[in-house]
PDB file of C-alpha atoms in Angstrom:
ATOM      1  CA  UNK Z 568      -2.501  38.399   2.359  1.00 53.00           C
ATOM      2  CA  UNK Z 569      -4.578  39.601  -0.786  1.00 70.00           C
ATOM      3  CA  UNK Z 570      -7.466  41.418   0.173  1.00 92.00           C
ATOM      4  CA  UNK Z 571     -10.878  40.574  -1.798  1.00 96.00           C
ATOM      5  CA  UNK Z 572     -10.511  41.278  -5.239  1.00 97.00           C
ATOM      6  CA  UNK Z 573     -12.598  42.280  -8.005  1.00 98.00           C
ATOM      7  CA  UNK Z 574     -12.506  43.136 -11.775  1.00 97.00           C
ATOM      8  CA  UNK Z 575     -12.764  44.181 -14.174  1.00 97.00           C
ATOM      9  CA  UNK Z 576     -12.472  47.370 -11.702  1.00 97.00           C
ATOM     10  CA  UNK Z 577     -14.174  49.403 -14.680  1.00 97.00           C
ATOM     11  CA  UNK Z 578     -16.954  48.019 -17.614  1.00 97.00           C
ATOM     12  CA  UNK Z 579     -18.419  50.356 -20.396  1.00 98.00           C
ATOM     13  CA  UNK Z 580     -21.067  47.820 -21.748  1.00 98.00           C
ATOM     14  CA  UNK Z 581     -23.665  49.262 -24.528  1.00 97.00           C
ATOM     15  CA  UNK Z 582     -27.300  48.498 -24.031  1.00 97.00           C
ATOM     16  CA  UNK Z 583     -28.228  44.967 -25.122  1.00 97.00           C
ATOM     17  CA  UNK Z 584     -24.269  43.427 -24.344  1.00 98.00           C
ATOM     18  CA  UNK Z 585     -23.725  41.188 -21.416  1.00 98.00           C
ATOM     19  CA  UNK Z 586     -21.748  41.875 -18.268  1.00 98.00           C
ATOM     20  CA  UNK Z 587     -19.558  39.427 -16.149  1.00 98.00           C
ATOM     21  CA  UNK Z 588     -18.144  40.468 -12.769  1.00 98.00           C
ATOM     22  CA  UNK Z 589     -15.845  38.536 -11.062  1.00 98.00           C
ATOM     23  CA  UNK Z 590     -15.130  38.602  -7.171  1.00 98.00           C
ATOM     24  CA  UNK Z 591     -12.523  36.343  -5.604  1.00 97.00           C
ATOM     25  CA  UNK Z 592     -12.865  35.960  -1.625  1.00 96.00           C
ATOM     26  CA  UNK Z 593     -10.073  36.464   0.746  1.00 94.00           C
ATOM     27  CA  UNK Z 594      -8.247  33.466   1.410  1.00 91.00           C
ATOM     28  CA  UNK Z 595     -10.090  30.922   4.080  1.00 87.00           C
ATOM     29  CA  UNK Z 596     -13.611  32.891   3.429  1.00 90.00           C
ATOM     30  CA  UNK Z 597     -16.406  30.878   1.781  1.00 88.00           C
ATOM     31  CA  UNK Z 598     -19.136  32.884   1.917  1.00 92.00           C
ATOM     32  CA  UNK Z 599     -19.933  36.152  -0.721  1.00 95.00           C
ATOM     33  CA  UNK Z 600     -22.138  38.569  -1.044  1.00 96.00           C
ATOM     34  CA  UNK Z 601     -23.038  41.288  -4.088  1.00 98.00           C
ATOM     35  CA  UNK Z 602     -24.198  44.671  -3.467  1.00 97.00           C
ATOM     36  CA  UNK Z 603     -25.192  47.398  -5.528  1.00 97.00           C
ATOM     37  CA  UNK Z 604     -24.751  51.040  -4.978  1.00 96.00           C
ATOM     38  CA  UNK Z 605     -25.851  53.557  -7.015  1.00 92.00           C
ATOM     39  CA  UNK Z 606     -23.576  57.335  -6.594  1.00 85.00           C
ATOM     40  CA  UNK Z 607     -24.871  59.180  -3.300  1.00 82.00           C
ATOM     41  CA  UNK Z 608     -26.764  55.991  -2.303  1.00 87.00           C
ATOM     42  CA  UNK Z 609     -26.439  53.085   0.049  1.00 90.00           C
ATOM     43  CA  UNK Z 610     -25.206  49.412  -0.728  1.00 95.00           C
ATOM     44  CA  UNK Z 611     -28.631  47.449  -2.081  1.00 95.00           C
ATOM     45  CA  UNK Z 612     -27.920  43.512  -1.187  1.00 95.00           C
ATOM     46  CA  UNK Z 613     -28.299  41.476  -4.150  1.00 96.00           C
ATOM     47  CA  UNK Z 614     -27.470  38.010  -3.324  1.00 96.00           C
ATOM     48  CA  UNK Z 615     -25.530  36.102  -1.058  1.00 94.00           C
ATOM     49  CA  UNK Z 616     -23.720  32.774  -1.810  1.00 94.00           C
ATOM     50  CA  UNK Z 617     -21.320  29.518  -0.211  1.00 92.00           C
ATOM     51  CA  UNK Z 618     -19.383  27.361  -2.412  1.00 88.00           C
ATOM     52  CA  UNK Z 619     -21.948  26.176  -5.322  1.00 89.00           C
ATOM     53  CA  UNK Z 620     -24.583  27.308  -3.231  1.00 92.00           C
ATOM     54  CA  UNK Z 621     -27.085  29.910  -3.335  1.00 94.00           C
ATOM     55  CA  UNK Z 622     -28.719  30.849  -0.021  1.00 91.00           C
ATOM     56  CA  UNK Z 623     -30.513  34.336  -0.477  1.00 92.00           C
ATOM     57  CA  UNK Z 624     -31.098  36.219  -3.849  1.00 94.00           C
ATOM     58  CA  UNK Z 625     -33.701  38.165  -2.683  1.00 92.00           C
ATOM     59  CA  UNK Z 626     -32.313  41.592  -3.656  1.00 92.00           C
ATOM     60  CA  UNK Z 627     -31.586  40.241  -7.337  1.00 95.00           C
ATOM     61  CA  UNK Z 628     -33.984  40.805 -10.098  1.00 94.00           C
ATOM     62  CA  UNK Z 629     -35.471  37.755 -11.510  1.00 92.00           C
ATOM     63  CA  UNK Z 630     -34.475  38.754 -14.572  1.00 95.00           C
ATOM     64  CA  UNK Z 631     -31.552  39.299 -16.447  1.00 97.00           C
ATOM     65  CA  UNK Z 632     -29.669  38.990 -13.234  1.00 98.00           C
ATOM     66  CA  UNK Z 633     -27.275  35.565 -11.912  1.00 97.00           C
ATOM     67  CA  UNK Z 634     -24.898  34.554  -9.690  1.00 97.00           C
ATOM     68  CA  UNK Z 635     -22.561  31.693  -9.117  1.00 96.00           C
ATOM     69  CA  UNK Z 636     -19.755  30.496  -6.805  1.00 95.00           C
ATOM     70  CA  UNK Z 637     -18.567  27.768  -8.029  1.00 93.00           C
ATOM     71  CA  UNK Z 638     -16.050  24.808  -5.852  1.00 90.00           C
ATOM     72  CA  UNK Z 639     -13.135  26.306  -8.243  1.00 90.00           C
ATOM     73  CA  UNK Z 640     -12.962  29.750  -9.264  1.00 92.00           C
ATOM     74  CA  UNK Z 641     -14.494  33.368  -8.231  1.00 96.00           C
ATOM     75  CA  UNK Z 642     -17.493  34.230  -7.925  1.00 97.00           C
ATOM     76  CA  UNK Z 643     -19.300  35.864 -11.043  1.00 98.00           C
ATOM     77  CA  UNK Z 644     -22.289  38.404 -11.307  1.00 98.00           C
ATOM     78  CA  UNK Z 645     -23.620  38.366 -14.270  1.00 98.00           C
ATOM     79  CA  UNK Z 646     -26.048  41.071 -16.080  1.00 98.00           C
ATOM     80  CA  UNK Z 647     -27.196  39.710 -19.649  1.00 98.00           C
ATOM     81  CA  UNK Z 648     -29.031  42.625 -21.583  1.00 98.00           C
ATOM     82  CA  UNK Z 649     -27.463  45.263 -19.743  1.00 98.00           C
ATOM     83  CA  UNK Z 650     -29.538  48.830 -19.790  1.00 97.00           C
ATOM     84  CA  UNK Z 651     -29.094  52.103 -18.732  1.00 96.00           C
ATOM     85  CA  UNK Z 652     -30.339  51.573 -15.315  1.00 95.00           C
ATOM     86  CA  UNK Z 653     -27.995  48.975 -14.427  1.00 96.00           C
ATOM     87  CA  UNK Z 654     -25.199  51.281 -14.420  1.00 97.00           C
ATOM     88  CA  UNK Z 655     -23.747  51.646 -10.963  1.00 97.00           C
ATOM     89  CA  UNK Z 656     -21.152  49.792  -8.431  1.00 97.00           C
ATOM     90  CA  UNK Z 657     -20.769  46.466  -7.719  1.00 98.00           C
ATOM     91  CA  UNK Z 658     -19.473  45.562  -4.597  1.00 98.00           C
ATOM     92  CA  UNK Z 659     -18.684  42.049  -3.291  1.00 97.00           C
ATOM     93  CA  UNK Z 660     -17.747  41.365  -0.032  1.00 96.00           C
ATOM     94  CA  UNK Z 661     -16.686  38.162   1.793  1.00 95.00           C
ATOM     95  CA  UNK Z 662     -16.801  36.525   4.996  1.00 91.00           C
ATOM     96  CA  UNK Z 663     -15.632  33.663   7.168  1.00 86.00           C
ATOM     97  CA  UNK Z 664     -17.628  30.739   7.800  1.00 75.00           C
ATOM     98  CA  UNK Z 665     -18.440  30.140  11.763  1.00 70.00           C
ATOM     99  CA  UNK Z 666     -18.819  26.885  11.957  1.00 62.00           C
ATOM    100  CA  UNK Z 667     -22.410  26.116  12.423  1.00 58.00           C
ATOM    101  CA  UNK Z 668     -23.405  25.358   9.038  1.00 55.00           C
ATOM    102  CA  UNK Z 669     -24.722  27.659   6.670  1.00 55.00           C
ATOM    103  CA  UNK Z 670     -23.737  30.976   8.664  1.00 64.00           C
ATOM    104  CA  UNK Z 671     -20.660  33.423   8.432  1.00 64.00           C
ATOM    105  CA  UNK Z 672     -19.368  35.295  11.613  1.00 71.00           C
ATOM    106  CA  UNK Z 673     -20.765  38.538  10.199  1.00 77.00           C
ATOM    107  CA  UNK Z 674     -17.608  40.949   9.290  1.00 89.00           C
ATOM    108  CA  UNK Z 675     -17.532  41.493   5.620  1.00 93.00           C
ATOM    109  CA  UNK Z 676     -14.480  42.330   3.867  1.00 95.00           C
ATOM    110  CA  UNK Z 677     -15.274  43.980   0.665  1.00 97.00           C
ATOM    111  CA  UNK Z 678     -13.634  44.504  -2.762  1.00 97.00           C
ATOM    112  CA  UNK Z 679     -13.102  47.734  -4.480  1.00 97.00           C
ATOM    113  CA  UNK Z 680     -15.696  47.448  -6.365  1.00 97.00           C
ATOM    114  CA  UNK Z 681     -16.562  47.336  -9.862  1.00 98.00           C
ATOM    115  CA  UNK Z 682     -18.063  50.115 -11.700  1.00 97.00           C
ATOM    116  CA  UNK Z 683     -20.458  49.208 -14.716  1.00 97.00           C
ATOM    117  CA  UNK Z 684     -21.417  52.256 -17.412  1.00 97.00           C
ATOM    118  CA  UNK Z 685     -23.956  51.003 -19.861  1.00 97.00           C
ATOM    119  CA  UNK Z 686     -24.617  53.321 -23.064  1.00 96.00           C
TER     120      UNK Z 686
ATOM    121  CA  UNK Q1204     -38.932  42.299   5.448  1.00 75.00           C
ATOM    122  CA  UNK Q1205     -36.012  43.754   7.250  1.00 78.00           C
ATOM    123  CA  UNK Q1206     -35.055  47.151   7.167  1.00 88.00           C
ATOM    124  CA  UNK Q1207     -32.517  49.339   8.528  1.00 93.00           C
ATOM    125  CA  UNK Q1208     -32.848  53.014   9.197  1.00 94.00           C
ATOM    126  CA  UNK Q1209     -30.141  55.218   9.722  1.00 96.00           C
ATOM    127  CA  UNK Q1210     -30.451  58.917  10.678  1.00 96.00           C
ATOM    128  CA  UNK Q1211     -28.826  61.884   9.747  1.00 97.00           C
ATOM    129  CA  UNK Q1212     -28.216  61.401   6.066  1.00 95.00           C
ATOM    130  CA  UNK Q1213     -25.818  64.178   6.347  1.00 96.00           C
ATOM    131  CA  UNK Q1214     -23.830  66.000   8.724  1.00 97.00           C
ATOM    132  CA  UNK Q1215     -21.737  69.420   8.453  1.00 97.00           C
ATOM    133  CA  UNK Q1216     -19.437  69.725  11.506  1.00 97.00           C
ATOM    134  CA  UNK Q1217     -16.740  71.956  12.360  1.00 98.00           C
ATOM    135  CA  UNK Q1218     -13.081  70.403  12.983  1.00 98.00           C
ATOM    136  CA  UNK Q1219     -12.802  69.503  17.131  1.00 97.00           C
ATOM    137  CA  UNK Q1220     -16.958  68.892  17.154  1.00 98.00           C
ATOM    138  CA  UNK Q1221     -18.545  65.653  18.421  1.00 98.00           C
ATOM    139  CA  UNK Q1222     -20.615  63.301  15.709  1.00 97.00           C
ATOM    140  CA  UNK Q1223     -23.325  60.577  16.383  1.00 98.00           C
ATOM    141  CA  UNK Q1224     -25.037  58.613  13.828  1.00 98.00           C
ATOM    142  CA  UNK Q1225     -28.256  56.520  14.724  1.00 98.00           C
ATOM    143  CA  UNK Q1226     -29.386  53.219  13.306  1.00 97.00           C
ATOM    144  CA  UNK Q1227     -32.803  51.793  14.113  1.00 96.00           C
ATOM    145  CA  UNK Q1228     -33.752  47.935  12.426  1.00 94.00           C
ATOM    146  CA  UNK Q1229     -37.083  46.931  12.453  1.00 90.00           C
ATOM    147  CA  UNK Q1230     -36.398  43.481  13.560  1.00 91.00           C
ATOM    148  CA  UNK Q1231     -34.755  42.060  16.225  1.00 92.00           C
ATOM    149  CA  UNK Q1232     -30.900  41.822  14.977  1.00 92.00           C
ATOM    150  CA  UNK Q1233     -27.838  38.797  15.875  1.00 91.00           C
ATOM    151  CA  UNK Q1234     -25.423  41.259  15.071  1.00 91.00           C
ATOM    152  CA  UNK Q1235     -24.598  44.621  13.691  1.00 94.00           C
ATOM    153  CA  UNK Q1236     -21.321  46.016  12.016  1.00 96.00           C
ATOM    154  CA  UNK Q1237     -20.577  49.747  11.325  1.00 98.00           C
ATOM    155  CA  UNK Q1238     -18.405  50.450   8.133  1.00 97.00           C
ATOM    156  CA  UNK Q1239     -16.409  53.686   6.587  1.00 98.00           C
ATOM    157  CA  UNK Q1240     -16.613  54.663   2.928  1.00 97.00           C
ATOM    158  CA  UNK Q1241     -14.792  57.487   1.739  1.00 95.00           C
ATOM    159  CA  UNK Q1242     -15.736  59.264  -1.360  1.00 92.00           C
ATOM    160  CA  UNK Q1243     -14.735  56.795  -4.290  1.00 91.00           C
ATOM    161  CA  UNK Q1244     -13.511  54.101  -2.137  1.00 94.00           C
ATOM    162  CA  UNK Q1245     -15.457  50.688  -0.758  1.00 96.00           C
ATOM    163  CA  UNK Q1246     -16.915  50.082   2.957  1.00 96.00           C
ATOM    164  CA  UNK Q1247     -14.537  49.152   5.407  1.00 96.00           C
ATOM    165  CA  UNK Q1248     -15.567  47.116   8.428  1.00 95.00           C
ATOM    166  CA  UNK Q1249     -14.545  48.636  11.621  1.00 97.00           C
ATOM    167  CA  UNK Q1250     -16.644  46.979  14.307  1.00 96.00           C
ATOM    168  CA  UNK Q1251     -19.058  44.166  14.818  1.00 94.00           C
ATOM    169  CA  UNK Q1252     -21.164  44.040  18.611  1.00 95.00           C
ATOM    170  CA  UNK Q1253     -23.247  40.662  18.846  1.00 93.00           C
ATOM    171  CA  UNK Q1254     -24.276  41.495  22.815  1.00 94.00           C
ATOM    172  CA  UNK Q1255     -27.326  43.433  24.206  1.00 95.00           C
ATOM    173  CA  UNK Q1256     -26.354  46.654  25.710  1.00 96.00           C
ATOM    174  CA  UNK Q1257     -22.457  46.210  24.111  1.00 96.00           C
ATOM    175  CA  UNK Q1258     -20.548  49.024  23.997  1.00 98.00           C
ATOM    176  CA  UNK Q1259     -16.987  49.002  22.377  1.00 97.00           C
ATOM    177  CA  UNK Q1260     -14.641  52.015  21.714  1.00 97.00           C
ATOM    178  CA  UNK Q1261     -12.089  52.727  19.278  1.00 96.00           C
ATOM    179  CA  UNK Q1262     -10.140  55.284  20.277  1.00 96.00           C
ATOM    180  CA  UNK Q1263     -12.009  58.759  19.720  1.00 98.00           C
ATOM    181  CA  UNK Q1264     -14.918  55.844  18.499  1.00 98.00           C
ATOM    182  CA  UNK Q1265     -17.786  54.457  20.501  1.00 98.00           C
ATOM    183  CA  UNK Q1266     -20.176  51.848  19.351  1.00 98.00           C
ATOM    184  CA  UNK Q1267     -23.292  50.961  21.100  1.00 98.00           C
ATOM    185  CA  UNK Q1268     -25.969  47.721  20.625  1.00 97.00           C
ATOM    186  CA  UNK Q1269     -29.170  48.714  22.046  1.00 96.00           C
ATOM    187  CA  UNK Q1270     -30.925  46.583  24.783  1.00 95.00           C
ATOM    188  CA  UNK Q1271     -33.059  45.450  22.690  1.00 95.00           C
ATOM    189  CA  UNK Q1272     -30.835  44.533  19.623  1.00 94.00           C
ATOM    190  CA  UNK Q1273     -32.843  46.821  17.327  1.00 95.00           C
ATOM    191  CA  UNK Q1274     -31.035  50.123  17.646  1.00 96.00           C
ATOM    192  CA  UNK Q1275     -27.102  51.307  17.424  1.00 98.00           C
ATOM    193  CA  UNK Q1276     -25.080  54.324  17.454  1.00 98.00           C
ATOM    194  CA  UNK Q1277     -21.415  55.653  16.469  1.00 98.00           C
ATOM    195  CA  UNK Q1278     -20.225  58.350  17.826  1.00 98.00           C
ATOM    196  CA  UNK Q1279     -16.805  60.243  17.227  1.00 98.00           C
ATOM    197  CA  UNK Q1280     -15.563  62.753  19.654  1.00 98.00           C
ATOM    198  CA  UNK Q1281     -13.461  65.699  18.175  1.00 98.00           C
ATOM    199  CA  UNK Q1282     -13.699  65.113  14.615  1.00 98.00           C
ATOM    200  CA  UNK Q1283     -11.367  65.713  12.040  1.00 97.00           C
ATOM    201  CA  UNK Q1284     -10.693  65.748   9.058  1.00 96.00           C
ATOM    202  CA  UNK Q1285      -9.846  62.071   8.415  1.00 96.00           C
ATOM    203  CA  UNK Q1286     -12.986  61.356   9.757  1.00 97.00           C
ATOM    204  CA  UNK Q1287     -14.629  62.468   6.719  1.00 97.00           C
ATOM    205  CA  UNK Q1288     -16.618  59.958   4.672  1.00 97.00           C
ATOM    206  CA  UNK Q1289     -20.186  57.582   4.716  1.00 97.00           C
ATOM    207  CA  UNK Q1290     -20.561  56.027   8.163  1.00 98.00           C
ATOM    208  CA  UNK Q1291     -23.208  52.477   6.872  1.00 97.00           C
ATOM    209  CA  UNK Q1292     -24.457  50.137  10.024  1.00 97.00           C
ATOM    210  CA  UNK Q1293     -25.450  47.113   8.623  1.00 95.00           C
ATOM    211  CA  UNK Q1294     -27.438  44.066  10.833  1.00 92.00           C
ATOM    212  CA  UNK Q1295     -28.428  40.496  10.301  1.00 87.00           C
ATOM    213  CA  UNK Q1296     -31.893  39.472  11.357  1.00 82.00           C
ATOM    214  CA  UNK Q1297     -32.020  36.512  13.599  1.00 78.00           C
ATOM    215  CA  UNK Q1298     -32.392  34.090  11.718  1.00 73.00           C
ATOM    216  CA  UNK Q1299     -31.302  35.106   8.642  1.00 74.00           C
ATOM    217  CA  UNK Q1300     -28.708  34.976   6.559  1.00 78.00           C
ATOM    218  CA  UNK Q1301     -28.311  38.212   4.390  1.00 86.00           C
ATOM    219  CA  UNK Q1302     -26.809  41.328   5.958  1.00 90.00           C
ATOM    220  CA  UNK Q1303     -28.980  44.406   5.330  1.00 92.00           C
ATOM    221  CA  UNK Q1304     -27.592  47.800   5.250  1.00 94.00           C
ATOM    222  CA  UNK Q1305     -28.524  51.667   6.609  1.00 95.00           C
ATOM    223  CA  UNK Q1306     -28.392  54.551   3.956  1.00 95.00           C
ATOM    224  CA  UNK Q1307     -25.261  55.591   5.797  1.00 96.00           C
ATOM    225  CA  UNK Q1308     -24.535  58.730   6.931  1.00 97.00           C
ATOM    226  CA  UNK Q1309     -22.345  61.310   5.804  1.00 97.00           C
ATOM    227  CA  UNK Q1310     -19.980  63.219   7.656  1.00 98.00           C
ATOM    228  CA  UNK Q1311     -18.415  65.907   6.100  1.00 97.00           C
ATOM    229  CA  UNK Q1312     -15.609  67.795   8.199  1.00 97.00           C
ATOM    230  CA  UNK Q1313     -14.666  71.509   8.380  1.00 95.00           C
ATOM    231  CA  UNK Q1314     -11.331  72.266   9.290  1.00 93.00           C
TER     232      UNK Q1314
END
């Protein structure tokens, strides 16, 4: 009955380096999102995905910023040319698919985050 | 675009006092959760309401959906100190896909 996991829990990245974060859903959930909170602050949506499928990355920069969930395998966040302002937590969360297509039934389960420092 | 407002950003109350956070969106929502975050930890769902005018309590808990489906509210009779941590609402447009989420609130208990 694993919960949503997510690691590497902790990632000291200097400025310039690349940094992957992976998310796995709980078991029967197809749907994840990414959010972003910075210390003090509220959870900023990034980007929500299905299996190999992409249906709002509004809250992602255009830039430097990617996600996948691919048919085998976690999902990943990627940051390439990490700076100081991306440090914060990443939280994914995961929910159930309800049925009617493209839609989840709304409770997210999240992860325990993972918390990026960039030098 | 969407937005979710959630009022007090803090609140200082005294062990055995009553709390109420509000949450105002400024679209019509489908649904809208409430989560818990202590210090350090992640959100953890605790409700969903999907109906107009819902109300649903969990124990010392009570969760209310507006009429309108714009507007919700937590409220915890006779804190304690458990209680303490970031109360976050967090609503899906109709329509829409991504769920957006309130500042939170957060509680801090005195015992």
């Amino acid at each position: 009955n694993a919960g949503v996991m997510q690691n590497p829990r902790h990632l000291v990245r200097r400025r310039g380096q690349e940094a992957r974060l992976r998310c796995s859903p709980m078991k029967g959930h197809s749907h994840v999102y990414w959010y972003r909170q910075l210390p003090e602050e509220g959870l900023k949506f990034m980007v929500y995905l299905q299996k190999e499928n992409i249906i709002d990355e509004s809250g992602m920069p255009k830039e430097r910023f990617s996600a996948e969930f691919p048919k085998e395998g976690p999902s990943i966040l990627r940051i390439q040319q990490v700076v100081r302002g991306d440090s914060a937590a990443y939280f994914c969360a995961s929910s159930r698919a309800n049925g009617y297509g493209s839609t989840n039934t709304g409770e997210l389960f999240f992860g325990e985050g993972s918390r990026l420092t960039v030098l | 675009g969407q937005q979710v407002m959630q009022i007090p950003q803090y609140q200082h109350v005294q062990e055995g006092e009553d709390f109420t956070t509000y949450c105002n969106s400024s679209t019509t929502l489908s649904n809208i959760q409430w989560y818990k975050q202590r210090p350090g930890g992640h959100p953890v769902f605790l409700i969903q309401l999907v109906k107009s005018g819902e109300v649903k309590k969990q124990k010392r808990l009570t969760f209310q959906f507006g009429e309108a489906k714009k507007n919700s509210s937590l409220h915890i009779t006779a804190t304690q100190t458990t209680d303490v941590g970031t109360y976050f609402c967090a609503g899906r447009g109709t329509g829409g896909f991504k769920t957006i989420f309130g500042a939170g609130t957060r509680l801090f208990v005195k015992a």
